[in-house]
């Protein structure tokens, strides 16, 4: 699976990128046929407590799944987003089995 990371209006640290790669790669445990993952990080204005947003879009055969979360840190946002995508992947897998 190819993972693209895009940070809008700031530079993501190497440690953050490594964290994202590790977390998003875990999604393959839930569904083997993930073609690509696109991660977009941005800081939401105005400066509030929950202003770190992570958007993750994954492409699976013939479909796209998407999740977005706001948190205090990008790590928390990525964790919550990956958790949401795990649930979506399990539902998608069940639906594709029943067809």
mmCIF file of C-alpha atoms in Angstrom:
data_model
loop_
_atom_site.group_PDB
_atom_site.id
_atom_site.type_symbol
_atom_site.label_atom_id
_atom_site.label_comp_id
_atom_site.label_asym_id
_atom_site.label_seq_id
_atom_site.Cartn_x
_atom_site.Cartn_y
_atom_site.Cartn_z
ATOM 1 C CA UNK A 1 0.000 0.000 0.000
ATOM 2 C CA UNK A 2 1.268 3.429 -0.924
ATOM 3 C CA UNK A 3 0.879 6.078 1.813
ATOM 4 C CA UNK A 4 0.939 9.755 0.810
ATOM 5 C CA UNK A 5 1.320 12.347 3.563
ATOM 6 C CA UNK A 6 0.519 15.999 2.975
ATOM 7 C CA UNK A 7 0.950 18.705 5.639
ATOM 8 C CA UNK A 8 -0.859 21.936 4.796
ATOM 9 C CA UNK A 9 0.927 25.191 5.758
ATOM 10 C CA UNK A 10 3.561 23.481 7.933
ATOM 11 C CA UNK A 11 6.279 20.846 7.701
ATOM 12 C CA UNK A 12 5.575 17.528 9.386
ATOM 13 C CA UNK A 13 8.471 16.155 11.407
ATOM 14 C CA UNK A 14 10.134 12.895 10.416
ATOM 15 C CA UNK A 15 8.917 11.349 13.690
ATOM 16 C CA UNK A 16 5.310 12.326 12.902
ATOM 17 C CA UNK A 17 5.576 10.897 9.371
ATOM 18 C CA UNK A 18 7.008 7.644 10.746
ATOM 19 C CA UNK A 19 4.150 7.457 13.290
ATOM 20 C CA UNK A 20 1.580 7.978 10.513
ATOM 21 C CA UNK A 21 3.194 5.324 8.278
ATOM 22 C CA UNK A 22 3.112 2.807 11.144
ATOM 23 C CA UNK A 23 -0.518 3.502 12.137
ATOM 24 C CA UNK A 24 -1.951 3.598 8.611
ATOM 25 C CA UNK A 25 -0.050 0.451 7.589
ATOM 26 C CA UNK A 26 -1.896 -1.413 10.381
ATOM 27 C CA UNK A 27 -5.130 -0.995 8.382
ATOM 28 C CA UNK A 28 -3.906 -3.789 6.091
ATOM 29 C CA UNK A 29 -4.631 -6.235 8.943
ATOM 30 C CA UNK A 30 -8.329 -5.512 8.454
ATOM 31 C CA UNK A 31 -8.454 -5.571 4.650
ATOM 32 C CA UNK A 32 -5.789 -6.870 2.264
ATOM 33 C CA UNK A 33 -6.850 -5.006 -0.845
ATOM 34 C CA UNK A 34 -5.995 -1.416 0.163
ATOM 35 C CA UNK A 35 -4.455 0.263 -2.868
ATOM 36 C CA UNK A 36 -3.498 3.657 -1.502
ATOM 37 C CA UNK A 37 -3.833 5.851 1.579
ATOM 38 C CA UNK A 38 -3.762 9.634 1.540
ATOM 39 C CA UNK A 39 -3.192 11.507 4.816
ATOM 40 C CA UNK A 40 -3.771 15.259 5.048
ATOM 41 C CA UNK A 41 -2.736 17.155 8.166
ATOM 42 C CA UNK A 42 -3.780 20.708 8.878
ATOM 43 C CA UNK A 43 -4.012 23.182 11.718
ATOM 44 C CA UNK A 44 -7.509 24.611 11.999
ATOM 45 C CA UNK A 45 -7.854 28.353 12.587
ATOM 46 C CA UNK A 46 -8.541 30.050 14.979
ATOM 47 C CA UNK A 47 -6.065 28.650 17.479
ATOM 48 C CA UNK A 48 -8.209 26.597 19.850
ATOM 49 C CA UNK A 49 -7.476 23.545 21.969
ATOM 50 C CA UNK A 50 -8.737 21.018 19.383
ATOM 51 C CA UNK A 51 -7.089 22.441 16.281
ATOM 52 C CA UNK A 52 -5.038 19.562 14.831
ATOM 53 C CA UNK A 53 -7.013 17.856 12.057
ATOM 54 C CA UNK A 54 -6.128 14.602 10.342
ATOM 55 C CA UNK A 55 -8.005 13.488 7.233
ATOM 56 C CA UNK A 56 -7.360 10.005 5.888
ATOM 57 C CA UNK A 57 -8.730 8.666 2.610
ATOM 58 C CA UNK A 58 -8.064 5.073 1.643
ATOM 59 C CA UNK A 59 -8.733 3.563 -1.747
ATOM 60 C CA UNK A 60 -9.872 -0.032 -1.899
ATOM 61 C CA UNK A 61 -10.866 -1.921 -5.004
ATOM 62 C CA UNK A 62 -13.733 0.059 -6.510
ATOM 63 C CA UNK A 63 -14.331 2.272 -3.470
ATOM 64 C CA UNK A 64 -12.972 5.010 -1.192
ATOM 65 C CA UNK A 65 -13.262 5.232 2.577
ATOM 66 C CA UNK A 66 -12.724 8.485 4.450
ATOM 67 C CA UNK A 67 -12.375 9.671 8.045
ATOM 68 C CA UNK A 68 -11.469 12.988 9.645
ATOM 69 C CA UNK A 69 -10.831 13.836 13.312
ATOM 70 C CA UNK A 70 -9.841 16.888 15.390
ATOM 71 C CA UNK A 71 -7.672 16.610 18.532
ATOM 72 C CA UNK A 72 -5.026 18.353 20.653
ATOM 73 C CA UNK A 73 -2.215 16.642 18.732
ATOM 74 C CA UNK A 74 -1.760 15.079 15.320
ATOM 75 C CA UNK A 75 -0.963 11.743 16.963
ATOM 76 C CA UNK A 76 -4.348 11.692 18.735
ATOM 77 C CA UNK A 77 -6.099 12.706 15.515
ATOM 78 C CA UNK A 78 -4.373 9.932 13.548
ATOM 79 C CA UNK A 79 -5.236 7.354 16.232
ATOM 80 C CA UNK A 80 -8.932 8.328 16.184
ATOM 81 C CA UNK A 81 -9.036 8.439 12.379
ATOM 82 C CA UNK A 82 -7.403 5.024 11.977
ATOM 83 C CA UNK A 83 -9.836 3.592 14.533
ATOM 84 C CA UNK A 84 -12.789 4.957 12.541
ATOM 85 C CA UNK A 85 -11.361 3.513 9.329
ATOM 86 C CA UNK A 86 -10.890 0.098 10.959
ATOM 87 C CA UNK A 87 -14.640 -0.007 11.622
ATOM 88 C CA UNK A 88 -15.411 1.135 8.077
ATOM 89 C CA UNK A 89 -13.099 -1.523 6.622
ATOM 90 C CA UNK A 90 -14.738 -4.279 8.666
ATOM 91 C CA UNK A 91 -18.193 -3.179 7.454
ATOM 92 C CA UNK A 92 -16.934 -2.938 3.869
ATOM 93 C CA UNK A 93 -15.423 -6.430 4.133
ATOM 94 C CA UNK A 94 -18.688 -7.860 5.455
ATOM 95 C CA UNK A 95 -20.695 -6.245 2.655
ATOM 96 C CA UNK A 96 -18.340 -7.524 -0.034
ATOM 97 C CA UNK A 97 -18.546 -11.055 1.398
ATOM 98 C CA UNK A 98 -22.331 -11.135 1.272
ATOM 99 C CA UNK A 99 -22.453 -10.151 -2.415
#
